[in-house]
Coordinates of C-alpha atoms in Angstrom, one line a residue:
M1 CA -7.4 -19.4 -53.1
S2 CA -8.4 -22.1 -55.2
V3 CA -11.0 -22.9 -52.7
L4 CA -12.6 -19.3 -52.5
R5 CA -12.3 -18.4 -56.3
V6 CA -15.1 -21.6 -56.9
A7 CA -17.0 -20.4 -53.5
P8 CA -16.0 -16.9 -52.7
D9 CA -17.9 -17.7 -49.0
H10 CA -16.6 -20.8 -47.6
A11 CA -16.0 -20.0 -44.0
D12 CA -13.5 -22.8 -43.7
A13 CA -11.4 -21.6 -46.2
L14 CA -11.4 -17.7 -45.5
H15 CA -10.7 -19.2 -41.6
L16 CA -7.3 -20.9 -42.6
L17 CA -6.2 -18.9 -45.3
G18 CA -6.1 -15.7 -42.6
V19 CA -4.8 -17.4 -40.1
L20 CA -2.3 -18.2 -42.7
E21 CA -1.5 -14.6 -43.7
A22 CA -1.4 -13.5 -39.6
Q23 CA 1.5 -15.7 -39.1
Q24 CA 3.1 -14.3 -42.3
G25 CA 2.9 -11.2 -40.5
R26 CA -0.6 -9.5 -42.6
P27 CA -2.8 -8.3 -40.3
D28 CA -4.1 -6.3 -42.2
R29 CA -5.3 -8.8 -44.6
A30 CA -5.7 -11.5 -42.4
L31 CA -8.7 -9.5 -40.8
P32 CA -11.4 -8.7 -43.3
R33 CA -10.8 -13.3 -44.1
L34 CA -11.4 -13.7 -40.7
Q35 CA -14.4 -11.2 -39.9
R36 CA -15.9 -12.6 -42.8
A37 CA -15.7 -16.3 -41.9
A38 CA -17.1 -15.3 -38.5
Q39 CA -20.1 -13.7 -40.2
L40 CA -20.8 -16.7 -42.3
S41 CA -19.9 -19.7 -39.3
A42 CA -21.2 -17.7 -36.2
A43 CA -21.3 -20.2 -33.8
N44 CA -17.5 -21.2 -34.2
P45 CA -15.9 -20.6 -31.2
E46 CA -12.1 -21.6 -32.9
I47 CA -13.1 -18.5 -35.8
R48 CA -13.9 -16.0 -33.4
L49 CA -10.9 -16.9 -31.5
N50 CA -8.5 -16.5 -34.1
L51 CA -10.3 -12.7 -34.8
A52 CA -10.0 -11.7 -31.7
N53 CA -6.1 -12.3 -32.1
V54 CA -5.8 -10.1 -35.4
L55 CA -8.1 -7.3 -33.6
L56 CA -5.4 -7.1 -30.1
A57 CA -2.7 -7.3 -32.8
S58 CA -4.3 -4.8 -34.8
G59 CA -4.2 -2.5 -31.5
R60 CA -8.6 -2.8 -31.6
G61 CA -8.5 -4.0 -27.9
D62 CA -12.3 -3.1 -27.3
E63 CA -13.0 -5.4 -30.4
A64 CA -10.6 -8.1 -29.5
L65 CA -12.1 -7.9 -25.7
Q66 CA -15.4 -8.8 -27.4
A67 CA -14.6 -11.0 -29.4
Y68 CA -13.3 -13.6 -27.1
R69 CA -16.1 -13.6 -25.0
T70 CA -17.6 -14.4 -28.0
A71 CA -15.9 -17.5 -28.1
L72 CA -16.1 -18.4 -24.8
G73 CA -20.0 -17.9 -24.7
L74 CA -20.0 -20.1 -27.6
R75 CA -17.5 -23.0 -25.8
P76 CA -17.6 -22.0 -22.4
D77 CA -15.2 -24.8 -21.5
F78 CA -12.7 -23.3 -24.6
R79 CA -9.2 -23.3 -22.2
E80 CA -7.3 -21.8 -25.3
A81 CA -9.7 -18.6 -25.5
H82 CA -10.0 -18.6 -21.3
T83 CA -6.4 -17.8 -21.2
A84 CA -6.2 -15.7 -24.1
L85 CA -8.8 -13.6 -22.5
L86 CA -6.9 -12.6 -19.2
R87 CA -3.5 -11.9 -21.5
A88 CA -5.3 -9.7 -23.8
I89 CA -7.0 -8.1 -20.6
A90 CA -3.2 -8.3 -19.0
R91 CA -1.9 -6.8 -22.2
I92 CA -5.0 -4.0 -22.2
G93 CA -4.8 -2.9 -18.1
A94 CA -1.1 -2.6 -18.8
F95 CA -1.3 -0.4 -21.9
L96 CA -3.8 1.8 -19.7
E97 CA -1.5 1.8 -16.9
S98 CA 1.6 3.4 -18.9
E99 CA -0.7 5.9 -19.7
N100 CA -2.0 6.8 -16.4
R101 CA -5.4 5.7 -17.1
A102 CA -5.7 2.8 -14.9
G103 CA -9.4 3.5 -13.6
E104 CA -10.3 2.6 -17.2
A105 CA -9.0 -1.0 -16.5
V106 CA -11.1 -1.6 -13.4
P107 CA -13.9 -4.0 -15.1
L108 CA -10.6 -5.7 -17.0
W109 CA -9.2 -6.7 -14.3
R110 CA -12.9 -7.9 -12.1
E111 CA -13.5 -9.8 -14.9
A112 CA -10.6 -11.7 -15.2
I113 CA -11.2 -12.0 -11.5
A114 CA -14.6 -14.1 -12.3
L115 CA -12.6 -16.0 -14.9
A116 CA -9.3 -16.9 -12.9
P117 CA -10.7 -15.8 -9.3
D118 CA -7.3 -17.9 -7.8
D119 CA -4.6 -15.4 -9.7
A120 CA -3.5 -13.2 -6.8
G121 CA -2.0 -11.7 -10.1
H122 CA -5.5 -10.1 -11.2
W123 CA -6.4 -9.0 -7.7
V124 CA -3.2 -6.9 -7.5
A125 CA -3.8 -5.4 -11.1
L126 CA -7.4 -4.4 -9.7
A127 CA -6.0 -3.1 -6.5
R128 CA -3.2 -1.0 -8.5
A129 CA -6.3 0.2 -11.0
L130 CA -8.3 1.2 -7.5
E131 CA -5.6 3.9 -6.7
T132 CA -6.1 6.8 -9.1
T133 CA -9.9 6.0 -9.5
V134 CA -12.8 8.3 -7.7
F135 CA -16.3 6.0 -9.0
I136 CA -18.8 8.2 -10.5
K137 CA -21.5 5.8 -11.0
R138 CA -22.2 2.5 -9.6
D139 CA -21.2 -1.2 -10.6
P140 CA -23.3 -3.7 -8.7
Q141 CA -21.4 -6.7 -9.8
L142 CA -18.3 -4.6 -8.3
H143 CA -19.8 -4.9 -4.7
D144 CA -18.6 -8.7 -3.8
V145 CA -15.4 -8.3 -5.1
L146 CA -14.4 -5.1 -3.4
L147 CA -15.3 -7.5 -0.1
R148 CA -13.2 -10.3 -1.1
L149 CA -10.3 -7.7 -1.9
L150 CA -10.1 -6.0 1.4
A151 CA -9.4 -9.5 2.9
H152 CA -7.6 -10.4 0.2
P153 CA -3.7 -11.4 1.4
A154 CA -1.9 -9.9 -0.9
I155 CA -3.4 -6.4 -1.0
D156 CA -2.7 -3.1 1.5
P157 CA -6.6 -2.0 1.9
N158 CA -4.6 1.5 2.2
P159 CA -4.4 2.4 -1.0
V160 CA -7.8 1.5 -2.3
C161 CA -9.4 3.4 0.7
H162 CA -10.1 6.4 -1.6
A163 CA -11.7 4.5 -4.0
I164 CA -14.1 1.9 -2.3
L165 CA -15.3 5.2 -0.4
S166 CA -16.3 6.8 -3.0
Y167 CA -18.2 3.7 -4.1
L168 CA -19.5 3.5 -1.1
R169 CA -20.7 7.3 -1.1
L170 CA -22.2 6.5 -4.8
A171 CA -25.3 4.0 -2.5
P172 CA -28.4 5.5 -1.8
G173 CA -28.4 7.1 2.0
F174 CA -25.1 6.2 2.5
T175 CA -24.0 10.4 3.1
E176 CA -27.3 11.0 4.7
A177 CA -26.7 7.8 7.1
C178 CA -22.8 9.2 8.2
A179 CA -25.0 12.7 8.5
Q180 CA -26.6 11.1 11.9
P181 CA -25.9 12.2 14.9
D182 CA -26.2 8.7 15.8
P183 CA -25.1 5.5 14.6
P184 CA -28.1 4.1 12.9
E185 CA -29.7 0.7 13.0
S186 CA -28.6 0.0 9.2
I187 CA -26.5 1.6 6.4
P188 CA -26.8 1.2 2.7
D189 CA -23.3 -1.3 2.3
Q190 CA -23.3 -1.8 5.9
N191 CA -21.2 -4.7 5.2
L192 CA -18.2 -3.3 3.0
F193 CA -18.6 -0.5 4.9
V194 CA -17.6 -2.2 8.4
R195 CA -14.6 -4.2 6.3
L196 CA -13.0 -1.2 5.3
L197 CA -13.4 0.3 8.7
E198 CA -12.1 -3.3 9.5
T199 CA -8.9 -3.1 7.3
A200 CA -7.7 0.2 6.1
I201 CA -6.4 3.6 8.1
V202 CA -9.6 5.2 6.5
A203 CA -8.2 8.9 5.7
D204 CA -11.1 10.8 5.2
P205 CA -11.7 13.4 7.6
E206 CA -15.5 13.3 7.1
I207 CA -15.8 9.9 7.9
E208 CA -13.5 10.9 11.1
A209 CA -16.0 13.0 12.4
T210 CA -18.8 10.7 11.6
L211 CA -17.0 7.8 13.9
T212 CA -16.2 10.5 16.4
R213 CA -20.2 11.2 17.0
W214 CA -21.1 8.2 16.2
R215 CA -18.4 6.5 19.1
A216 CA -19.2 9.3 21.8
A217 CA -23.2 8.5 21.0
A218 CA -22.4 4.9 21.8
L219 CA -20.1 5.7 24.4
R220 CA -23.5 7.7 26.4
R221 CA -26.2 5.2 25.2
S222 CA -23.9 2.1 25.9
E223 CA -25.4 0.1 23.6
A224 CA -26.6 2.3 20.8
A225 CA -25.9 0.0 17.7
P226 CA -26.0 -2.8 15.8
L227 CA -22.7 -5.2 17.4
P228 CA -20.7 -5.4 14.2
L229 CA -21.2 -1.7 13.2
L230 CA -19.9 -0.6 17.4
C231 CA -16.6 -3.7 16.5
A232 CA -16.2 -2.0 13.1
I233 CA -15.5 1.4 14.8
A234 CA -13.2 -0.5 17.8
A235 CA -11.5 -1.6 15.1
Q236 CA -10.8 1.8 13.8
C237 CA -9.7 3.0 16.4
F238 CA -7.2 0.9 17.2
A239 CA -6.0 1.3 14.0
T240 CA -5.7 4.7 14.4
E241 CA -4.2 4.5 17.8
Y242 CA -7.1 6.6 19.5
V243 CA -5.5 9.9 17.1
Y244 CA -9.9 11.1 17.2
V245 CA -10.5 14.1 19.3
E246 CA -11.8 12.8 23.1
T247 CA -14.2 15.3 25.3
D248 CA -14.0 15.8 29.1
A249 CA -17.1 14.2 29.6
E250 CA -15.7 11.7 27.4
S251 CA -12.8 10.5 29.3
A252 CA -15.3 10.8 32.6
A253 CA -17.9 8.0 30.9
V254 CA -15.0 5.8 29.8
A255 CA -13.7 5.8 33.3
R256 CA -16.6 4.7 34.8
L257 CA -17.3 2.2 32.3
E258 CA -13.2 0.7 32.8
S259 CA -14.6 0.6 36.8
E260 CA -17.7 -1.0 35.9
T261 CA -16.7 -3.5 33.7
A262 CA -13.6 -4.5 36.1
A263 CA -16.3 -4.7 38.9
A264 CA -18.0 -7.2 36.5
F265 CA -15.4 -9.7 36.0
R266 CA -14.1 -9.7 39.5
N267 CA -17.6 -10.3 40.8
N268 CA -18.3 -13.1 37.5
E269 CA -21.2 -11.3 35.8
A270 CA -22.1 -11.2 32.5
V271 CA -20.9 -7.9 30.7
A272 CA -21.8 -7.3 27.3
P273 CA -20.6 -7.7 24.5
A274 CA -21.7 -3.9 23.2
R275 CA -19.5 -2.7 26.2
V276 CA -16.5 -4.1 25.2
A277 CA -16.7 -2.8 21.9
I278 CA -17.3 0.4 23.5
L279 CA -14.7 0.1 25.9
A280 CA -12.2 -1.4 23.0
A281 CA -13.5 2.3 20.8
Y282 CA -11.9 4.6 23.5
R283 CA -8.3 2.1 25.1
P284 CA -6.3 -1.0 23.5
L285 CA -7.7 -3.7 25.4
H286 CA -4.7 -5.5 25.6
R287 CA -3.5 -2.4 28.4
L288 CA -6.6 -3.1 30.7
P289 CA -5.6 -4.9 33.9
Y290 CA -8.2 -7.1 33.2
A291 CA -7.7 -8.6 29.9
A292 CA -6.7 -11.6 30.8
A293 CA -10.0 -12.4 31.6
I294 CA -12.4 -10.9 28.5
G295 CA -9.6 -12.7 26.6
A296 CA -10.9 -15.6 28.2
A297 CA -14.4 -15.4 28.0
D298 CA -16.8 -16.3 25.0
W299 CA -17.7 -14.2 22.7
P300 CA -19.7 -13.9 19.3
M301 CA -17.9 -13.7 16.4
P302 CA -17.9 -9.9 15.5
V303 CA -15.9 -9.2 19.4
D304 CA -14.4 -12.1 19.1
V305 CA -12.2 -11.4 16.1
L306 CA -11.6 -7.8 18.1
I307 CA -10.4 -9.4 21.4
R308 CA -7.8 -11.3 18.8
R309 CA -6.8 -7.9 17.5
Q310 CA -6.5 -6.2 20.8
I311 CA -5.2 -8.7 22.9
A312 CA -4.1 -12.0 21.3
E313 CA -1.8 -10.3 18.4
P314 CA -0.3 -7.2 21.2
V315 CA 0.9 -10.2 23.9
E316 CA 2.3 -12.0 20.3
E317 CA 4.4 -8.9 19.8
E318 CA 5.3 -8.9 22.9
R319 CA 6.5 -12.2 23.7
L320 CA 8.6 -12.5 20.5
R321 CA 10.2 -9.4 21.6
S322 CA 12.8 -11.9 23.4
A323 CA 13.3 -13.6 20.3
I324 CA 14.7 -10.7 18.3
P325 CA 18.7 -10.7 18.8
A326 CA 20.9 -7.7 19.2
L327 CA 23.5 -7.3 16.6
T328 CA 24.8 -3.6 17.6
A329 CA 24.5 -1.0 20.8
I330 CA 22.6 2.0 20.4
R331 CA 24.6 4.3 21.5
D332 CA 24.0 7.6 19.3
A333 CA 22.1 10.1 20.9
V334 CA 19.8 10.6 17.8
S335 CA 19.2 7.1 17.7
L336 CA 18.0 6.2 21.1
A337 CA 15.6 9.7 20.6
V338 CA 14.6 7.8 17.3
R339 CA 14.6 4.5 18.7
D340 CA 11.7 5.7 22.1
Q341 CA 9.5 7.2 19.5
Y342 CA 9.0 4.0 17.2
E343 CA 9.1 2.2 21.0
A344 CA 6.6 4.3 21.9
N345 CA 4.7 4.1 18.4
P346 CA 5.4 1.6 15.9
Y347 CA 5.0 2.8 12.4
P348 CA 3.5 1.7 10.2
R349 CA 0.9 -0.4 11.4
W350 CA -0.6 -2.1 8.8
R351 CA -2.6 -5.3 7.8
G352 CA -2.0 -6.2 4.4
V353 CA 1.1 -5.5 1.8
A354 CA 0.7 -5.9 -1.9
R355 CA 2.6 -8.6 -3.4
P356 CA 5.3 -7.6 -5.4
R357 CA 6.3 -7.9 -9.3
P358 CA 8.9 -10.1 -9.2
A359 CA 12.6 -8.8 -9.9
T360 CA 13.8 -10.3 -12.6
A361 CA 15.7 -7.7 -13.7
I362 CA 17.3 -6.6 -10.7
S363 CA 17.8 -11.3 -10.5
D364 CA 19.4 -10.6 -14.0
R365 CA 21.8 -7.8 -13.4
L366 CA 23.4 -9.3 -10.4
G367 CA 23.9 -12.8 -11.7
T368 CA 22.1 -14.2 -8.8
E369 CA 18.5 -15.2 -8.0
A370 CA 19.7 -15.5 -4.4
P371 CA 20.9 -12.7 -3.2
E372 CA 21.7 -11.7 0.5
I373 CA 20.0 -8.9 1.1
L374 CA 20.1 -6.4 4.0
V375 CA 16.8 -3.7 4.7
A376 CA 18.3 -1.1 6.6
G377 CA 15.9 0.2 9.3
C378 CA 12.7 -1.7 8.3
G379 CA 10.5 -0.6 11.2
T380 CA 7.2 -3.0 11.8
G381 CA 8.5 -4.8 8.7
Q382 CA 5.8 -4.0 5.6
H383 CA 8.7 -3.6 3.5
S384 CA 11.0 -6.3 4.4
A385 CA 7.8 -8.6 4.0
A386 CA 7.5 -7.1 0.4
T387 CA 11.0 -7.8 -0.3
A388 CA 11.1 -11.3 1.3
M389 CA 8.2 -12.0 -1.4
R390 CA 10.2 -10.3 -3.9
Y391 CA 13.3 -12.3 -3.7
P392 CA 11.8 -15.8 -2.9
R393 CA 15.3 -17.4 -2.8
G394 CA 17.0 -14.5 -1.4
R395 CA 17.7 -14.5 2.1
V396 CA 16.5 -11.0 4.1
L397 CA 18.3 -9.7 7.2
A398 CA 16.0 -6.7 8.4
V399 CA 17.3 -4.1 11.5
D400 CA 15.6 -1.8 12.8
L401 CA 15.9 0.4 16.4
S402 CA 12.9 -0.4 18.2
L403 CA 11.8 -3.9 19.3
A404 CA 8.0 -2.7 19.6
S405 CA 8.4 -2.0 15.6
L406 CA 10.5 -5.3 15.4
G407 CA 7.9 -7.3 17.6
F408 CA 5.0 -6.2 15.2
A409 CA 7.0 -7.5 12.1
L410 CA 8.1 -11.0 13.3
R411 CA 4.7 -11.6 14.0
R412 CA 3.9 -10.2 11.0
A413 CA 6.2 -12.8 9.4
R414 CA 5.6 -16.1 10.8
E415 CA 1.8 -15.3 9.7
M416 CA 2.7 -14.6 6.0
G417 CA 5.3 -17.5 6.5
L418 CA 8.0 -15.6 5.3
A419 CA 11.0 -18.4 6.2
N420 CA 13.7 -16.3 4.3
L421 CA 13.3 -13.1 6.7
D422 CA 15.5 -12.5 9.6
Y423 CA 14.7 -10.2 12.3
A424 CA 17.5 -7.9 14.6
Q425 CA 18.0 -5.0 16.6
A426 CA 20.9 -2.8 15.2
D427 CA 21.7 0.9 15.1
I428 CA 22.5 1.5 11.4
L429 CA 25.7 3.5 12.6
E430 CA 27.0 0.6 14.3
L431 CA 26.6 -1.7 11.3
G432 CA 30.0 -1.5 10.1
A433 CA 31.2 -4.4 12.9
L434 CA 28.7 -6.8 10.7
D435 CA 30.9 -9.5 9.6
R436 CA 28.3 -9.9 6.4
R437 CA 28.7 -8.8 3.2
F438 CA 25.1 -8.2 0.9
D439 CA 24.2 -7.8 -3.0
I440 CA 21.1 -5.7 -2.2
I441 CA 20.5 -3.1 0.6
E442 CA 17.8 -1.6 0.9
S443 CA 17.1 2.1 3.0
A444 CA 13.7 3.3 2.5
G445 CA 12.9 6.3 4.8
V446 CA 15.5 6.0 6.9
L447 CA 18.5 7.5 6.6
H448 CA 16.9 10.8 7.1
H449 CA 16.3 10.3 10.3
L450 CA 19.9 10.2 11.2
D451 CA 22.1 12.6 13.1
D452 CA 24.8 12.8 10.5
P453 CA 22.8 10.6 7.0
L454 CA 26.0 10.4 5.2
A455 CA 27.3 8.4 8.1
G456 CA 24.9 6.4 8.0
W457 CA 25.1 6.3 3.9
R458 CA 28.4 5.0 4.3
V459 CA 28.2 2.4 6.5
L460 CA 25.7 0.9 4.2
T461 CA 28.2 1.6 1.0
D462 CA 31.1 -0.6 3.0
L463 CA 28.1 -3.9 3.7
L464 CA 27.8 -3.6 -0.7
K465 CA 29.2 -6.1 -2.4
P466 CA 31.2 -4.8 -5.3
G467 CA 28.7 -4.9 -8.4
G468 CA 26.0 -4.5 -5.6
L469 CA 22.5 -2.7 -5.7
M470 CA 21.1 -0.6 -2.9
L471 CA 17.5 0.8 -3.2
I472 CA 17.6 4.3 -0.9
A473 CA 14.0 6.4 0.1
L474 CA 15.0 10.2 1.0
Y475 CA 13.0 13.5 1.5
S476 CA 12.9 16.3 -1.1
E477 CA 13.0 19.8 0.1
L478 CA 11.3 20.9 -2.6
A479 CA 8.5 18.3 -1.9
R480 CA 8.2 19.0 1.9
R481 CA 6.9 22.4 1.9
P482 CA 3.9 21.4 3.3
I483 CA 5.0 19.7 5.8
V484 CA 8.0 21.8 6.8
A485 CA 5.1 24.3 7.1
A486 CA 3.0 22.1 9.5
R487 CA 6.0 21.5 11.8
A488 CA 6.4 24.9 12.2
F489 CA 3.0 25.7 12.7
I490 CA 3.4 23.0 15.3
A491 CA 6.2 24.5 17.3
T492 CA 4.5 28.0 17.1
R493 CA 1.7 27.0 19.0
G494 CA 3.6 24.6 21.4
F495 CA 2.0 20.9 20.2
D496 CA 4.3 18.3 22.3
A497 CA 4.6 14.6 20.6
T498 CA 2.3 13.2 23.3
L499 CA -1.4 11.8 21.9
E500 CA -3.1 14.9 23.2
G501 CA -0.7 17.1 21.5
I502 CA -0.9 15.2 19.2
R503 CA -4.7 15.2 18.9
S504 CA -4.7 19.0 19.4
A505 CA -2.7 19.5 16.3
R506 CA -4.7 17.3 14.3
R507 CA -8.0 19.9 15.4
E508 CA -6.2 23.0 14.7
I509 CA -5.2 21.6 11.4
L510 CA -8.4 20.4 10.0
A511 CA -9.6 23.8 11.4
Q512 CA -7.7 26.0 8.9
M513 CA -8.4 27.6 5.7
D514 CA -8.9 25.6 3.0
D515 CA -6.2 27.7 1.0
S516 CA -3.6 27.2 3.8
V517 CA -1.2 25.3 2.7
V518 CA -1.1 23.6 6.6
R519 CA -4.5 22.3 5.2
R520 CA -3.2 20.0 2.3
L521 CA -2.3 17.4 5.0
R522 CA -6.2 16.9 5.1
T523 CA -5.0 14.1 2.1
N524 CA -1.7 12.8 3.7
R525 CA -2.4 9.0 5.2
D526 CA 0.0 9.8 7.5
F527 CA -2.7 12.3 9.1
Y528 CA -5.3 9.6 10.5
S529 CA -3.1 7.4 12.8
A530 CA -0.9 8.9 16.4
S531 CA 2.1 7.1 14.9
G532 CA 1.7 8.3 11.3
C533 CA 1.0 11.3 12.2
R534 CA 3.7 11.2 14.6
D535 CA 6.2 9.9 11.9
L536 CA 4.8 12.8 9.8
L537 CA 5.2 16.2 11.8
F538 CA 6.8 15.2 15.3
H539 CA 9.6 13.1 14.1
V540 CA 12.8 14.3 16.5
Q541 CA 15.2 13.7 13.6
E542 CA 14.2 15.0 9.9
H543 CA 17.2 16.1 7.0
R544 CA 15.6 17.0 4.1
F545 CA 17.8 16.5 0.5
T546 CA 18.0 18.2 -3.0
L547 CA 19.2 16.1 -5.9
P548 CA 22.4 18.4 -6.2
R549 CA 23.1 17.3 -2.8
I550 CA 22.6 13.4 -4.0
A551 CA 24.6 14.0 -6.6
S552 CA 27.6 14.7 -4.5
A553 CA 27.2 12.2 -1.5
L554 CA 26.7 9.3 -4.7
E555 CA 30.5 11.0 -5.6
D556 CA 31.2 11.4 -2.5
L557 CA 30.4 7.4 -1.2
G558 CA 31.5 6.2 -4.6
L559 CA 28.3 4.8 -6.3
D560 CA 26.2 5.3 -9.4
F561 CA 22.9 6.2 -10.2
L562 CA 20.8 3.7 -11.4
G563 CA 17.2 6.0 -11.8
F564 CA 14.4 6.9 -9.8
D565 CA 12.0 3.7 -8.5
A566 CA 8.3 3.3 -9.3
L567 CA 7.5 6.7 -11.0
G568 CA 4.3 7.1 -11.0
G569 CA 1.9 8.4 -13.8
D570 CA 3.6 10.2 -17.1
I571 CA 6.7 11.3 -15.4
A572 CA 8.7 8.9 -17.4
A573 CA 7.6 10.1 -20.6
R574 CA 7.3 13.5 -19.9
F575 CA 10.9 13.5 -18.4
R576 CA 12.3 11.8 -22.4
A577 CA 10.2 14.4 -24.3
R578 CA 12.0 17.4 -22.4
F579 CA 15.5 15.4 -22.5
P580 CA 15.9 13.7 -25.3
G581 CA 19.4 13.6 -24.8
D582 CA 18.5 11.6 -21.9
P583 CA 17.3 8.0 -22.6
Q584 CA 18.0 6.5 -19.6
M585 CA 16.7 8.7 -17.8
R586 CA 20.1 9.2 -15.4
V587 CA 20.9 12.6 -15.5
L588 CA 20.4 14.0 -12.1
A589 CA 21.3 17.6 -12.8
N590 CA 18.3 16.7 -15.5
W591 CA 15.9 15.4 -12.8
D592 CA 16.8 18.6 -10.4
A593 CA 15.1 21.0 -13.2
F594 CA 12.0 18.9 -14.1
E595 CA 11.4 18.8 -10.4
R596 CA 11.5 22.6 -9.9
D597 CA 8.8 22.2 -12.9
N598 CA 7.0 19.9 -10.6
P599 CA 7.3 20.5 -7.2
D600 CA 5.4 17.8 -6.2
M601 CA 5.9 14.8 -7.5
F602 CA 8.5 13.9 -5.2
A603 CA 6.1 14.2 -2.4
G604 CA 6.4 10.9 -1.6
M605 CA 10.5 11.0 -1.5
Y606 CA 12.7 10.5 -4.1
Q607 CA 13.4 6.9 -3.9
F608 CA 16.4 5.5 -6.3
W609 CA 18.4 2.4 -6.9
V610 CA 22.5 3.0 -6.7
T611 CA 25.1 0.4 -7.4
K612 CA 28.6 0.1 -6.4
P613 CA 30.7 -0.2 -9.4
P614 CA 33.5 -3.8 -9.4
Q615 CA 36.0 -1.3 -9.6
T616 CA 35.2 0.2 -6.6
G617 CA 38.3 -0.4 -3.6
R618 CA 36.2 0.2 -0.7
G619 CA 34.5 -2.8 1.6
Q620 CA 36.5 -5.1 -1.5
Q621 CA 36.8 -8.5 -0.6

């Protein structure tokens, strides 16, 4: 202070005093001193860093970010400022997400990626922000980031599809190109559009209409589009399992193309790459009798990628089926019908899995970082892969009825190097004979497809260790209203669960009036693939639950409700405001009242954690 009495504008003294006051918890006094020091010594990066720290602590996030950037601009190798800026971005991004404003954090996460491109957490955070983002203006710096995002191994591309489509539609000429009757020679942002078609299921009726039209035009003209675009259309058709409508004329033309291609391979004649791509847009190549010949030939890169996806991967899945053990018999009639459904239509078909956040709170509760985990009803393995990554020191056993689903799951697990994950075929109803108990059991979207959900839930409860945790996801009767209406619509018109029946049902649903409940399905991602649509609307068995029914089941099973998982938006804040006497949000009667006022909030299922109290007698060892 004596220095400042003599020289009140001594930058170093102001800086030192500001830092000391900040350390003493007096940011209101520190801030003006550091601001003045920064004015007096504009080229000093340390002053800018400490000013940024105090601005951030004072809740002035935008100013803090700018001060961090200035510090880095003054000294690009200033590691402390680099780390502090990333930490500030993470803090502000988390705040925006908690305020249901995650889209505002997109530029911040793009900046974090530029600073630390190898940090998968930044990519995951960007993807999470994009899930609720609709772009209204273009950011040219985002183009390459979106390209890399779609190829990133820690990202599930499907949830970011709508954001990327909104970005593409802002490109001058993109919408006009998509309206053309034939596939154009070039499309604005074609590389990003092609990457999107290759990696995600594009759940958009306008894009579906565009690709259906372009596919037919390419079939008529044989080579009517650039090869990368043709291969991308084929990749999208394969991902959707050929759910797009196909006319009788197209079917006849495809039959001729198949015959001509078979003859060419028999006679060792050259086959144009575009013809293979067009064929792959209508039929899965691995099911063709000459698939091996196609796979053995030399092709340019776009077709080579297509061959790997449509021939090599399915062949590998078929080979892996023999490596999957059967833990139980499958005898129940409903279980057999469900198995047959997923043998024909494994669900979901996925290419990426969002890297989960570490489950530190759960590990702390269990008292172990190496839990024994059962995933009961794993399908094609996206959920179980995420679980294996969430508990890297745990051991995960994932079971399912369908070998086709398990073959897909095992292939992806091996590609991802998940050594702590095992797969087996089993029926939940028969698992009671398993000589093993688990710290965690996860069964998401499975019990409601059993003949008797409570019987299956009781088997899982017996397999859970006392003090263990269970994650359950069940359909909500209230939130499922549009699906119930659609199932009634389908039943009335007699559509069956064949590919043609699914195509016909979708065509009529898409033709419904805008105010129709059934038409709301257009925004459901599962509506845009054959396996997803069958799971959504044609399932052989579906039960739906209410919260009072779940409360009754928990009482019967001796399980304690811990809370809902992954509540979106501001639901938790709104619930606490309405029910201040339930701060832990564990009274299901309160949630029942809350859901009645917000009937769509559990459209993605009730997803919740329960625990088996240590004093529970059933299943103790």
